[in-house]
Amino acid sequence: MTNPQVAATADFLVEPAAGVAGSASVPGDKSISHRALMLAGIADGASEVTGFLASEDCLATLAAMRALGVRIDRPTATDVRVQGVGLRGLRGASHALDMGNAGTAIRLLTGLLAAQPFASTLVGDASLMRRPMERVARPLREMGADVRTRDGRPPVEIVAAVDGTRRLRAIDYELPVPSAQVKSAILLAALYADGVTRVTSPAPCRDHTERMLEACGVRVETAGLSTSVHPPPRLAPQRLTVPGDFSSAAFFIVAGLLGAGPEGLLLPNVGMNPTRTGLLDILRRMGAHIEILNPRTSGSEPVADLRVFASPLSGIDVPPALVPLAIDEFPVLFAAAACARGRTTVSGAEELRVKESDRIAAMSAGFAALGVEHEVTADGMRIEGRAEGAAFRGGTIDSRGDHRIAMSFAIASLRASGPLRIRDVANVATSFPGFVELACSVGLRVRELPA
Ligand code: S3P
């Protein structure tokens, strides 16, 4: 794994492309890959994961689980064998765990490690060191863990219990924001609690942890927006095939809508968990023609193939209820909105300001550089789309080291009048290794250049 602290910088040079065609198989789901490693690590016995996402974020989790004493073999880049050590088998790492750029990794591991009898320290790259951690630390403290942050941000320190044991209290917790990372951190700590822990979210958010815990034999109950976990005696090992990441497919969904040929663009094997697919609902309201083919399940997750057809889009007011179900897709949705007829309004999306970058500010700066008329609000954006001709002029934009900003502007090249230079794109490897090759294989004209 490259050290995320010193990731080389690179730019994308993207020439306008005439269109996209063929088929694009996106790599495995990031959220599921992180969770698979953590749960397999504390299961009793050997788990096998295929379709693992070999991205920098997930490799940071893999390295952390190894540092905590779990044996993990990778016969191929995307096949992983984890020799679980059992719920009480982790041992303290000899060094701070470097989670790189990965918010999911640091938040979920904080939950898991808060329950252990040993001390841990979690750090990350410059972006991760700015991200809010009190939202996770607070409920874990309520459970009796000793979790410390620095001004609410990493490093996160989990202080060992003085008597060398740790028993957490079960809590009934209302999440202040609909965050799957916070919910999951609490549910992982809840595996070690003295009773049933209940977490209630103000709105639906991704539920991969709950599904995977159930697959491992844990008693999980859901009632409305509440999830309860009963502490188990053990976790069963798993044999898991990770579906393609809907959030990675999102870039190609928008590419297909903006520029697919008559056969459409095929996206095989995409994870279709309804807590992830809010973008499909939003785009369909804008006029998108997307076919869902061969719906099936892979383990505990729904999967399908998608065929996306070029579609004239119209601006809409995005229903705020769909925001948490499309939380990672807003950068590329903003790009699609810039190509739609009329105004698109996004509100209730203040969480975008605390992602890998402030995604409202990063997209706004990019839009300003490329001549897209828009207005920023505290919790979203109004975008005046241009449906005829080029929606973007050529120019240089700064991705601010945020993978999803970089890939969104690469897709915008389908409606650009000139080349785009996208700065600081090395972090595309945190979620989407092979993005450039896959994008070029369907007709986009992206090159990665050293900065
Ligand atoms: C994730 C949850 C979301 C999402 C992130 C992955 C997860 O974050 O943005 O990319 O795997 O649980 P929040 O929980 O902060 O909304």
Short mmCIF file of C-alpha atoms and ligand atoms in Angstrom, two decimals:
data_model
loop_
_atom_site.label_atom_id
_atom_site.label_comp_id
_atom_site.label_asym_id
_atom_site.label_seq_id
_atom_site.Cartn_x
_atom_site.Cartn_y
_atom_site.Cartn_z
CA MET A 1 0.00 0.00 0.00
CA THR A 2 1.25 3.48 -0.78
CA ASN A 3 1.53 5.65 2.29
CA PRO A 4 -1.55 7.88 2.09
CA GLN A 5 0.30 10.56 4.07
CA VAL A 6 2.66 11.10 1.14
CA ALA A 7 0.44 10.17 -1.82
CA ALA A 8 1.99 11.47 -5.03
CA THR A 9 -0.02 14.22 -6.65
CA ALA A 10 -1.35 13.84 -10.16
CA ASP A 11 -3.75 15.61 -12.50
CA PHE A 12 -6.31 14.36 -15.00
CA LEU A 13 -6.28 15.83 -18.46
CA VAL A 14 -9.70 15.14 -19.96
CA GLU A 15 -10.52 15.90 -23.60
CA PRO A 16 -14.16 16.29 -24.59
CA ALA A 17 -15.49 12.90 -25.76
CA ALA A 18 -18.21 12.28 -28.33
CA GLY A 19 -20.03 9.70 -26.21
CA VAL A 20 -19.85 6.43 -24.31
CA ALA A 21 -20.77 2.90 -25.31
CA GLY A 22 -20.26 -0.74 -24.31
CA SER A 23 -20.07 -2.09 -20.80
CA ALA A 24 -18.35 -0.97 -17.60
CA SER A 25 -17.88 -3.34 -14.64
CA VAL A 26 -17.17 -1.26 -11.57
CA PRO A 27 -15.05 -2.63 -8.69
CA GLY A 28 -16.41 -3.92 -5.39
CA ASP A 29 -18.36 -1.89 -2.86
CA LYS A 30 -16.20 0.16 -0.51
CA SER A 31 -18.60 0.21 2.45
CA ILE A 32 -19.11 -3.55 2.28
CA SER A 33 -15.39 -4.28 1.83
CA HIS A 34 -14.46 -2.35 5.00
CA ARG A 35 -17.18 -4.06 7.01
CA ALA A 36 -16.33 -7.52 5.67
CA LEU A 37 -12.74 -7.22 6.94
CA MET A 38 -13.77 -5.98 10.36
CA LEU A 39 -16.50 -8.56 10.98
CA ALA A 40 -14.46 -11.43 9.52
CA GLY A 41 -11.58 -10.37 11.77
CA ILE A 42 -13.65 -10.87 14.94
CA ALA A 43 -15.53 -13.97 13.71
CA ASP A 44 -14.66 -17.46 14.91
CA GLY A 45 -12.74 -19.06 12.03
CA ALA A 46 -11.91 -18.46 8.39
CA SER A 47 -13.92 -16.13 6.13
CA GLU A 48 -13.58 -15.74 2.38
CA VAL A 49 -14.34 -12.49 0.60
CA THR A 50 -14.42 -12.27 -3.18
CA GLY A 51 -14.88 -9.08 -5.17
CA PHE A 52 -13.06 -7.16 -2.40
CA LEU A 53 -12.32 -3.55 -3.32
CA ALA A 54 -8.52 -3.29 -3.52
CA SER A 55 -8.55 0.48 -3.02
CA GLU A 56 -6.35 2.52 -0.71
CA ASP A 57 -9.19 3.07 1.78
CA CYS A 58 -9.97 -0.63 2.13
CA LEU A 59 -6.28 -1.54 2.19
CA ALA A 60 -5.92 0.83 5.16
CA THR A 61 -8.56 -1.24 6.97
CA LEU A 62 -6.82 -4.43 5.92
CA ALA A 63 -3.48 -3.18 7.29
CA ALA A 64 -5.16 -2.09 10.54
CA MET A 65 -6.81 -5.49 11.05
CA ARG A 66 -3.44 -7.17 10.47
CA ALA A 67 -1.82 -4.80 12.99
CA LEU A 68 -4.51 -5.89 15.46
CA GLY A 69 -3.40 -9.49 15.12
CA VAL A 70 -5.67 -10.86 12.38
CA ARG A 71 -4.10 -13.02 9.71
CA ILE A 72 -5.28 -11.94 6.26
CA ASP A 73 -4.14 -13.53 2.99
CA ARG A 74 -4.85 -12.18 -0.49
CA PRO A 75 -4.50 -14.94 -3.08
CA THR A 76 -5.49 -12.30 -5.66
CA ALA A 77 -6.03 -8.54 -5.38
CA THR A 78 -9.79 -9.01 -4.94
CA ASP A 79 -9.88 -12.33 -3.04
CA VAL A 80 -9.26 -12.12 0.66
CA ARG A 81 -9.04 -14.85 3.32
CA VAL A 82 -9.41 -13.70 6.88
CA GLN A 83 -8.54 -15.93 9.82
CA GLY A 84 -10.92 -14.50 12.43
CA VAL A 85 -9.61 -14.33 15.99
CA GLY A 86 -13.00 -14.25 17.73
CA LEU A 87 -14.73 -11.40 19.55
CA ARG A 88 -12.05 -11.27 22.25
CA GLY A 89 -9.03 -12.20 20.17
CA LEU A 90 -7.80 -8.83 18.87
CA ARG A 91 -4.56 -7.56 20.39
CA GLY A 92 -3.28 -4.01 20.67
CA ALA A 93 -1.29 -2.63 17.73
CA SER A 94 2.29 -1.59 18.37
CA HIS A 95 1.76 1.72 16.54
CA ALA A 96 -0.90 4.27 15.64
CA LEU A 97 -3.30 2.91 13.02
CA ASP A 98 -3.10 5.06 9.88
CA MET A 99 -6.50 5.07 8.18
CA GLY A 100 -5.33 7.26 5.28
CA ASN A 101 -8.28 9.07 3.66
CA ALA A 102 -10.91 6.62 4.93
CA GLY A 103 -13.72 8.09 7.05
CA THR A 104 -15.57 4.77 7.18
CA ALA A 105 -12.46 2.98 8.42
CA ILE A 106 -11.64 5.41 11.22
CA ARG A 107 -15.24 5.71 12.44
CA LEU A 108 -16.14 2.02 12.38
CA LEU A 109 -12.80 0.98 13.89
CA THR A 110 -13.25 3.54 16.66
CA GLY A 111 -16.45 1.69 17.57
CA LEU A 112 -14.84 -1.73 17.44
CA LEU A 113 -11.72 -0.67 19.33
CA ALA A 114 -13.60 1.32 21.98
CA ALA A 115 -14.81 -2.04 23.27
CA GLN A 116 -11.36 -3.65 23.53
CA PRO A 117 -9.34 -3.84 26.74
CA PHE A 118 -6.22 -2.37 25.06
CA ALA A 119 -5.32 1.17 23.99
CA SER A 120 -5.43 2.31 20.35
CA THR A 121 -4.63 5.48 18.42
CA LEU A 122 -6.15 6.23 15.02
CA VAL A 123 -4.81 8.84 12.59
CA GLY A 124 -5.14 9.61 8.89
CA ASP A 125 -4.12 11.89 6.05
CA ALA A 126 -4.56 15.68 6.08
CA SER A 127 -8.21 15.42 4.97
CA LEU A 128 -9.14 12.76 7.54
CA MET A 129 -7.41 14.71 10.32
CA ARG A 130 -9.92 17.54 9.70
CA ARG A 131 -13.06 15.39 9.86
CA PRO A 132 -15.49 15.39 12.80
CA MET A 133 -15.04 12.50 15.23
CA GLU A 134 -17.04 13.64 18.26
CA ARG A 135 -20.20 12.34 16.60
CA VAL A 136 -18.71 8.85 17.14
CA ALA A 137 -16.82 9.49 20.37
CA ARG A 138 -19.84 10.90 22.25
CA PRO A 139 -22.12 7.81 22.13
CA LEU A 140 -19.15 5.51 22.78
CA ARG A 141 -18.36 7.50 25.94
CA GLU A 142 -22.00 7.10 26.94
CA MET A 143 -21.41 3.36 26.66
CA GLY A 144 -18.49 3.69 29.09
CA ALA A 145 -15.57 3.76 26.68
CA ASP A 146 -12.70 6.23 27.09
CA VAL A 147 -12.44 7.83 23.64
CA ARG A 148 -10.56 11.10 23.18
CA THR A 149 -10.32 13.39 20.18
CA ARG A 150 -8.27 16.52 19.56
CA ASP A 151 -10.68 19.45 19.22
CA GLY A 152 -13.25 16.97 17.97
CA ARG A 153 -10.98 15.58 15.25
CA PRO A 154 -8.36 12.82 14.96
CA PRO A 155 -6.06 11.62 16.36
CA VAL A 156 -8.59 9.43 18.12
CA GLU A 157 -7.24 7.89 21.27
CA ILE A 158 -8.90 4.97 22.96
CA VAL A 159 -7.54 4.71 26.46
CA ALA A 160 -7.18 1.25 28.01
CA ALA A 161 -9.31 0.39 31.02
CA VAL A 162 -7.21 0.60 34.19
CA ASP A 163 -8.08 -2.92 35.31
CA GLY A 164 -7.36 -4.35 31.85
CA THR A 165 -10.97 -5.32 31.21
CA ARG A 166 -13.71 -3.46 29.38
CA ARG A 167 -17.44 -3.96 29.65
CA LEU A 168 -19.62 -1.49 27.80
CA ARG A 169 -23.12 -0.41 28.78
CA ALA A 170 -25.94 -0.89 26.31
CA ILE A 171 -27.46 2.44 25.28
CA ASP A 172 -30.52 3.77 23.51
CA TYR A 173 -29.13 6.44 21.20
CA GLU A 174 -30.70 8.93 18.81
CA LEU A 175 -28.32 9.90 16.03
CA PRO A 176 -28.23 13.68 15.53
CA VAL A 177 -27.50 13.12 11.79
CA PRO A 178 -28.48 10.15 9.60
CA SER A 179 -24.93 8.77 9.48
CA ALA A 180 -24.30 5.11 8.70
CA GLN A 181 -20.75 5.48 9.96
CA VAL A 182 -21.87 6.63 13.40
CA LYS A 183 -24.65 4.05 13.52
CA SER A 184 -22.20 1.30 12.56
CA ALA A 185 -19.58 2.38 15.09
CA ILE A 186 -22.20 2.08 17.86
CA LEU A 187 -23.48 -1.27 16.54
CA LEU A 188 -19.93 -2.67 16.52
CA ALA A 189 -19.33 -1.51 20.11
CA ALA A 190 -22.77 -2.96 20.95
CA LEU A 191 -21.43 -6.46 20.23
CA TYR A 192 -19.54 -6.11 23.53
CA ALA A 193 -22.24 -4.37 25.61
CA ASP A 194 -24.07 -5.70 28.67
CA GLY A 195 -27.48 -5.68 27.01
CA VAL A 196 -29.39 -4.68 23.91
CA THR A 197 -28.23 -1.43 22.28
CA ARG A 198 -30.67 0.55 20.18
CA VAL A 199 -29.76 3.24 17.64
CA THR A 200 -32.39 5.46 16.04
CA SER A 201 -31.62 7.50 12.94
CA PRO A 202 -33.55 10.64 11.94
CA ALA A 203 -33.80 9.21 8.40
CA PRO A 204 -32.90 5.98 6.60
CA CYS A 205 -29.18 5.54 5.86
CA ARG A 206 -27.12 2.63 4.56
CA ASP A 207 -27.68 -0.64 6.42
CA HIS A 208 -24.80 -2.87 5.31
CA THR A 209 -23.58 -3.39 8.89
CA GLU A 210 -26.98 -4.66 10.03
CA ARG A 211 -27.26 -7.04 7.07
CA MET A 212 -23.75 -8.39 7.57
CA LEU A 213 -24.15 -8.80 11.35
CA GLU A 214 -27.28 -10.86 10.73
CA ALA A 215 -25.38 -12.97 8.20
CA CYS A 216 -22.81 -13.62 10.97
CA GLY A 217 -25.60 -14.90 13.23
CA VAL A 218 -26.07 -11.78 15.37
CA ARG A 219 -29.63 -10.99 16.49
CA VAL A 220 -30.49 -7.64 14.92
CA GLU A 221 -33.97 -6.12 15.12
CA THR A 222 -35.20 -3.22 13.06
CA ALA A 223 -38.37 -1.27 13.83
CA GLY A 224 -38.90 1.81 11.70
CA LEU A 225 -35.75 3.89 11.96
CA SER A 226 -34.43 2.00 15.01
CA THR A 227 -31.93 -0.85 14.96
CA SER A 228 -31.21 -3.02 18.01
CA VAL A 229 -28.30 -5.39 18.43
CA HIS A 230 -28.14 -8.21 20.95
CA PRO A 231 -24.55 -8.96 22.04
CA PRO A 232 -23.69 -12.40 20.61
CA PRO A 233 -21.52 -15.13 22.12
CA ARG A 234 -19.68 -15.36 18.79
CA LEU A 235 -19.79 -14.29 15.14
CA ALA A 236 -19.99 -16.94 12.43
CA PRO A 237 -17.41 -16.63 9.65
CA GLN A 238 -18.69 -15.63 6.22
CA ARG A 239 -18.31 -16.50 2.57
CA LEU A 240 -19.11 -13.23 0.89
CA THR A 241 -19.15 -11.89 -2.66
CA VAL A 242 -18.98 -8.10 -2.66
CA PRO A 243 -21.25 -6.48 -5.28
CA GLY A 244 -20.07 -3.65 -7.52
CA ASP A 245 -20.13 -0.28 -5.76
CA PHE A 246 -23.24 1.75 -6.61
CA SER A 247 -21.31 4.92 -5.75
CA SER A 248 -18.69 4.06 -8.39
CA ALA A 249 -21.37 3.04 -10.89
CA ALA A 250 -22.92 6.50 -10.33
CA PHE A 251 -20.21 8.14 -12.46
CA PHE A 252 -21.03 5.81 -15.36
CA ILE A 253 -24.77 6.18 -14.85
CA VAL A 254 -24.41 9.92 -15.39
CA ALA A 255 -21.96 9.34 -18.27
CA GLY A 256 -24.58 7.10 -19.95
CA LEU A 257 -27.34 9.68 -19.48
CA LEU A 258 -25.17 12.41 -20.96
CA GLY A 259 -23.69 10.52 -23.84
CA ALA A 260 -24.62 6.84 -24.38
CA GLY A 261 -25.05 5.58 -27.92
CA PRO A 262 -28.28 3.90 -29.13
CA GLU A 263 -27.52 0.61 -27.31
CA GLY A 264 -27.10 2.42 -24.01
CA LEU A 265 -24.28 1.81 -21.53
CA LEU A 266 -24.35 -1.51 -19.65
CA LEU A 267 -23.24 -1.64 -16.01
CA PRO A 268 -23.15 -5.27 -14.84
CA ASN A 269 -23.30 -6.39 -11.19
CA VAL A 270 -24.15 -3.19 -9.34
CA GLY A 271 -25.13 -3.26 -5.66
CA MET A 272 -28.77 -2.12 -5.42
CA ASN A 273 -29.29 -1.81 -1.68
CA PRO A 274 -32.25 0.60 -1.43
CA THR A 275 -30.39 2.65 1.20
CA ARG A 276 -27.81 3.44 -1.50
CA THR A 277 -29.79 4.02 -4.69
CA GLY A 278 -31.37 7.42 -4.03
CA LEU A 279 -29.54 8.75 -7.08
CA LEU A 280 -31.68 6.54 -9.34
CA ASP A 281 -34.86 8.04 -7.88
CA ILE A 282 -33.50 11.57 -8.27
CA LEU A 283 -32.31 11.04 -11.85
CA ARG A 284 -35.58 9.37 -12.86
CA ARG A 285 -37.48 12.40 -11.59
CA MET A 286 -35.19 14.42 -13.89
CA GLY A 287 -36.17 12.25 -16.87
CA ALA A 288 -33.49 9.53 -16.84
CA HIS A 289 -34.11 6.29 -18.72
CA ILE A 290 -32.35 3.53 -16.77
CA GLU A 291 -33.30 -0.15 -17.02
CA ILE A 292 -32.76 -2.48 -14.09
CA LEU A 293 -31.99 -5.97 -15.42
CA ASN A 294 -31.63 -9.38 -13.73
CA PRO A 295 -32.37 -8.28 -10.17
CA ARG A 296 -30.91 -10.88 -7.81
CA THR A 297 -29.25 -11.14 -4.41
CA SER A 298 -25.63 -11.69 -3.56
CA GLY A 299 -25.43 -12.86 0.04
CA SER A 300 -27.53 -10.37 1.94
CA GLU A 301 -27.35 -7.58 -0.65
CA PRO A 302 -29.54 -6.92 -3.72
CA VAL A 303 -27.68 -6.68 -7.03
CA ALA A 304 -28.69 -5.96 -10.65
CA ASP A 305 -27.32 -5.01 -14.05
CA LEU A 306 -28.15 -1.52 -15.26
CA ARG A 307 -28.61 -0.29 -18.81
CA VAL A 308 -28.45 3.49 -19.07
CA PHE A 309 -29.77 5.38 -22.10
CA ALA A 310 -28.96 8.92 -23.21
CA SER A 311 -31.77 11.03 -21.74
CA PRO A 312 -32.72 14.69 -21.86
CA LEU A 313 -32.74 15.79 -18.20
CA SER A 314 -34.83 18.51 -16.56
CA GLY A 315 -33.99 20.35 -13.36
CA ILE A 316 -35.96 19.48 -10.20
CA ASP A 317 -36.12 20.29 -6.50
CA VAL A 318 -34.39 17.26 -5.02
CA PRO A 319 -36.55 15.93 -2.16
CA PRO A 320 -34.46 16.31 1.04
CA ALA A 321 -35.63 12.83 2.14
CA LEU A 322 -33.53 11.36 -0.68
CA VAL A 323 -30.33 13.11 0.44
CA PRO A 324 -29.01 10.44 2.87
CA LEU A 325 -29.80 7.74 0.28
CA ALA A 326 -27.60 9.48 -2.30
CA ILE A 327 -25.11 11.17 0.02
CA ASP A 328 -21.95 10.23 -1.91
CA GLU A 329 -23.49 10.89 -5.33
CA PHE A 330 -24.08 14.65 -5.08
CA PRO A 331 -20.89 15.74 -6.86
CA VAL A 332 -21.84 13.75 -9.96
CA LEU A 333 -25.52 14.70 -9.59
CA PHE A 334 -24.45 18.38 -9.59
CA ALA A 335 -22.58 17.70 -12.86
CA ALA A 336 -25.73 16.09 -14.32
CA ALA A 337 -27.84 19.05 -13.12
CA ALA A 338 -25.52 21.44 -14.97
CA CYS A 339 -26.55 19.59 -18.17
CA ALA A 340 -30.30 19.59 -17.41
CA ARG A 341 -32.96 21.97 -18.70
CA GLY A 342 -33.73 24.55 -16.01
CA ARG A 343 -32.93 24.83 -12.34
CA THR A 344 -32.03 22.03 -9.92
CA THR A 345 -32.20 22.79 -6.21
CA VAL A 346 -30.53 20.67 -3.54
CA SER A 347 -31.22 21.42 0.13
CA GLY A 348 -30.83 19.55 3.40
CA ALA A 349 -27.38 18.38 2.31
CA GLU A 350 -25.12 20.15 4.86
CA GLU A 351 -23.35 16.81 5.48
CA LEU A 352 -21.65 17.38 2.11
CA ARG A 353 -19.52 19.99 3.85
CA VAL A 354 -17.77 17.40 6.06
CA LYS A 355 -16.90 14.73 3.50
CA GLU A 356 -13.39 14.15 2.08
CA SER A 357 -13.65 17.84 1.12
CA ASP A 358 -16.37 20.45 1.54
CA ARG A 359 -18.15 19.10 -1.53
CA ILE A 360 -20.47 22.09 -1.89
CA ALA A 361 -17.51 24.47 -1.95
CA ALA A 362 -15.38 22.21 -4.18
CA MET A 363 -18.14 21.78 -6.80
CA SER A 364 -18.95 25.48 -6.66
CA ALA A 365 -15.33 26.44 -7.32
CA GLY A 366 -15.20 23.99 -10.23
CA PHE A 367 -18.48 25.30 -11.65
CA ALA A 368 -17.20 28.88 -11.38
CA ALA A 369 -14.07 27.93 -13.34
CA LEU A 370 -16.12 26.17 -16.04
CA GLY A 371 -18.85 28.81 -16.43
CA VAL A 372 -21.77 26.97 -14.78
CA GLU A 373 -24.31 29.39 -13.33
CA HIS A 374 -25.11 28.37 -9.75
CA GLU A 375 -25.71 29.65 -6.25
CA VAL A 376 -24.40 28.12 -3.07
CA THR A 377 -26.55 27.81 0.05
CA ALA A 378 -25.59 26.67 3.54
CA ASP A 379 -27.05 23.21 2.92
CA GLY A 380 -26.94 22.76 -0.83
CA MET A 381 -26.87 24.46 -4.19
CA ARG A 382 -29.07 25.87 -6.95
CA ILE A 383 -27.78 25.02 -10.40
CA GLU A 384 -28.96 26.62 -13.64
CA GLY A 385 -28.57 23.83 -16.17
CA ARG A 386 -27.74 24.22 -19.84
CA ALA A 387 -29.35 21.41 -21.84
CA GLU A 388 -28.33 22.59 -25.34
CA GLY A 389 -24.69 22.52 -26.47
CA ALA A 390 -21.80 22.54 -24.02
CA ALA A 391 -22.71 22.94 -20.35
CA PHE A 392 -19.07 23.47 -19.35
CA ARG A 393 -16.25 25.45 -20.95
CA GLY A 394 -12.72 24.02 -20.80
CA GLY A 395 -10.50 25.02 -17.89
CA THR A 396 -8.67 23.95 -14.77
CA ILE A 397 -10.34 22.81 -11.60
CA ASP A 398 -9.04 21.67 -8.24
CA SER A 399 -10.47 18.42 -6.90
CA ARG A 400 -9.14 19.38 -3.44
CA GLY A 401 -7.81 15.85 -3.15
CA ASP A 402 -11.37 14.48 -3.17
CA HIS A 403 -11.84 11.38 -5.32
CA ARG A 404 -15.51 11.99 -6.06
CA ILE A 405 -14.95 15.62 -7.12
CA ALA A 406 -12.19 14.49 -9.51
CA MET A 407 -14.31 11.75 -11.12
CA SER A 408 -17.40 13.98 -11.38
CA PHE A 409 -15.55 16.56 -13.45
CA ALA A 410 -14.04 13.81 -15.60
CA ILE A 411 -17.63 12.79 -16.48
CA ALA A 412 -18.53 16.46 -17.14
CA SER A 413 -16.10 16.30 -20.09
CA LEU A 414 -18.94 14.70 -22.08
CA ARG A 415 -20.57 18.15 -22.23
CA ALA A 416 -17.45 20.36 -22.20
CA SER A 417 -16.39 22.64 -25.06
CA GLY A 418 -12.67 22.25 -24.29
CA PRO A 419 -10.18 20.15 -22.32
CA LEU A 420 -10.43 19.98 -18.54
CA ARG A 421 -7.39 19.82 -16.30
CA ILE A 422 -8.41 18.35 -12.95
CA ARG A 423 -5.84 18.88 -10.23
CA ASP A 424 -4.91 16.64 -7.30
CA VAL A 425 -6.55 13.38 -8.39
CA ALA A 426 -4.25 10.77 -6.76
CA ASN A 427 -7.00 10.01 -4.23
CA VAL A 428 -9.20 8.49 -6.94
CA ALA A 429 -7.29 5.35 -5.91
CA THR A 430 -8.93 5.52 -2.47
CA SER A 431 -12.22 4.28 -3.91
CA PHE A 432 -11.87 3.48 -7.59
CA PRO A 433 -8.65 1.81 -8.71
CA GLY A 434 -8.73 1.48 -12.52
CA PHE A 435 -11.09 4.43 -13.04
CA VAL A 436 -9.03 5.91 -15.88
CA GLU A 437 -8.78 2.61 -17.76
CA LEU A 438 -12.48 1.83 -17.33
CA ALA A 439 -13.52 5.35 -18.35
CA CYS A 440 -11.34 5.17 -21.49
CA SER A 441 -12.70 1.71 -22.34
CA VAL A 442 -16.21 3.16 -22.77
CA GLY A 443 -15.06 6.21 -24.73
CA LEU A 444 -14.05 8.92 -22.26
CA ARG A 445 -10.70 10.57 -22.98
CA VAL A 446 -8.99 10.76 -19.58
CA ARG A 447 -5.24 10.72 -19.05
CA GLU A 448 -3.45 10.87 -15.74
CA LEU A 449 -0.41 13.15 -15.71
CA PRO A 450 2.10 13.73 -12.96
CA ALA A 451 1.29 17.14 -11.47
C1 S3P B 1 -20.45 5.37 4.65
C2 S3P B 1 -21.38 6.25 5.12
C3 S3P B 1 -21.52 7.64 4.62
C4 S3P B 1 -20.80 7.80 3.28
C5 S3P B 1 -19.43 7.18 3.28
C6 S3P B 1 -19.53 5.69 3.55
C7 S3P B 1 -20.38 4.01 5.24
O1 S3P B 1 -20.94 8.53 5.55
O2 S3P B 1 -20.71 9.17 2.95
O3 S3P B 1 -18.78 7.39 2.05
O4 S3P B 1 -19.71 3.13 4.68
O5 S3P B 1 -21.00 3.81 6.29
P1 S3P B 1 -21.78 9.16 6.78
O6 S3P B 1 -22.09 8.07 7.71
O7 S3P B 1 -20.84 10.16 7.41
O8 S3P B 1 -22.98 9.79 6.17
#
